[in-house]
Amino acid sequence: MNKSEFIAHIATTAGLTKAQATAALQAVETGVIDNLANGGEVTLVGFGTFKVTDRAARTGRNPKTGEEIQIAATKVPSFKAGKAFKDALN
């Protein structure tokens, strides 16, 4: 399912127009991104938790030349599925 199919699903399920469903999805996306960018986390009980984790600096290797390179530390988004979400899949 891509984004436009997801918007159509939201519109049908919630009884919204596609424009309203698009606005709702964009509001959720923006809320999650803004909260994570400010160091918070977003927990949707039963669905899961979005948070930021730190990835340590490490030594990598250029696959073309074999030369070792340093990869800088960075922050990456992560998602941990909630129990209800996991149970729905099994």
Short mmCIF file of C-alpha atoms in Angstrom, two decimals:
data_model
loop_
_atom_site.label_atom_id
_atom_site.label_comp_id
_atom_site.label_asym_id
_atom_site.label_seq_id
_atom_site.Cartn_x
_atom_site.Cartn_y
_atom_site.Cartn_z
CA MET A 1 0.00 0.00 0.00
CA ASN A 2 1.45 3.35 -1.00
CA LYS A 3 0.60 6.77 0.42
CA SER A 4 -2.27 7.54 -1.99
CA GLU A 5 -3.83 4.12 -1.34
CA PHE A 6 -3.45 4.71 2.40
CA ILE A 7 -5.16 8.11 2.10
CA ALA A 8 -8.03 6.48 0.18
CA HIS A 9 -8.33 3.85 2.94
CA ILE A 10 -8.42 6.54 5.65
CA ALA A 11 -11.05 8.49 3.72
CA THR A 12 -13.26 5.44 3.29
CA THR A 13 -12.84 4.13 6.84
CA ALA A 14 -13.30 7.48 8.61
CA GLY A 15 -15.94 8.86 6.24
CA LEU A 16 -13.76 11.78 5.16
CA THR A 17 -13.00 13.32 1.82
CA LYS A 18 -9.61 12.53 0.32
CA ALA A 19 -8.53 16.13 1.01
CA GLN A 20 -9.46 15.77 4.68
CA ALA A 21 -7.74 12.39 4.91
CA THR A 22 -4.61 13.86 3.29
CA ALA A 23 -4.61 16.73 5.80
CA ALA A 24 -5.07 14.30 8.70
CA LEU A 25 -2.21 12.07 7.54
CA GLN A 26 0.08 15.07 7.01
CA ALA A 27 -0.79 16.33 10.50
CA VAL A 28 0.18 12.97 12.01
CA GLU A 29 3.42 12.84 10.00
CA THR A 30 4.33 16.41 11.00
CA GLY A 31 3.49 15.76 14.65
CA VAL A 32 5.69 12.68 14.82
CA ILE A 33 8.61 14.33 12.99
CA ASP A 34 8.47 17.54 15.05
CA ASN A 35 8.28 15.65 18.33
CA LEU A 36 11.20 13.37 17.45
CA ALA A 37 13.27 16.32 16.18
CA ASN A 38 12.81 17.99 19.58
CA GLY A 39 14.09 14.92 21.45
CA GLY A 40 10.72 13.43 22.39
CA GLU A 41 9.05 10.18 21.57
CA VAL A 42 5.56 9.35 20.35
CA THR A 43 3.68 6.45 21.92
CA LEU A 44 0.44 5.22 20.39
CA VAL A 45 -0.84 2.64 22.88
CA GLY A 46 -1.47 -0.68 21.16
CA PHE A 47 0.21 0.46 17.94
CA GLY A 48 3.79 1.27 18.90
CA THR A 49 6.41 3.82 19.86
CA PHE A 50 8.46 6.10 17.64
CA LYS A 51 11.72 7.35 19.15
CA VAL A 52 15.18 8.56 18.23
CA THR A 53 18.18 6.34 18.90
CA ASP A 54 21.85 7.21 18.65
CA ARG A 55 24.04 5.31 16.22
CA ALA A 56 27.67 5.33 17.33
CA ALA A 57 30.56 6.34 15.09
CA ARG A 58 32.18 3.37 13.43
CA THR A 59 34.75 2.34 10.89
CA GLY A 60 33.40 1.27 7.53
CA ARG A 61 34.94 0.15 4.29
CA ASN A 62 34.57 1.57 0.79
CA PRO A 63 33.42 -1.48 -1.18
CA LYS A 64 34.98 -0.22 -4.40
CA THR A 65 38.50 0.48 -3.12
CA GLY A 66 38.60 -1.47 0.15
CA GLU A 67 39.77 1.70 1.90
CA GLU A 68 38.69 2.14 5.53
CA ILE A 69 36.53 5.19 6.21
CA GLN A 70 35.14 6.73 9.37
CA ILE A 71 31.36 6.91 9.57
CA ALA A 72 30.17 9.68 11.88
CA ALA A 73 27.76 9.18 14.76
CA THR A 74 24.16 10.03 13.90
CA LYS A 75 20.63 9.95 15.23
CA VAL A 76 18.16 7.59 13.56
CA PRO A 77 14.41 7.16 13.98
CA SER A 78 13.21 3.82 15.28
CA PHE A 79 9.83 2.16 15.76
CA LYS A 80 8.91 -0.54 18.23
CA ALA A 81 5.59 -2.26 17.57
CA GLY A 82 3.11 -2.50 20.42
CA LYS A 83 1.62 -5.72 21.74
CA ALA A 84 -1.77 -5.30 20.02
CA PHE A 85 -0.02 -4.63 16.70
CA LYS A 86 2.17 -7.74 17.06
CA ASP A 87 -0.81 -9.87 18.11
CA ALA A 88 -2.81 -8.70 15.05
CA LEU A 89 -0.12 -10.07 12.77
CA ASN A 90 -0.06 -13.55 14.31
#
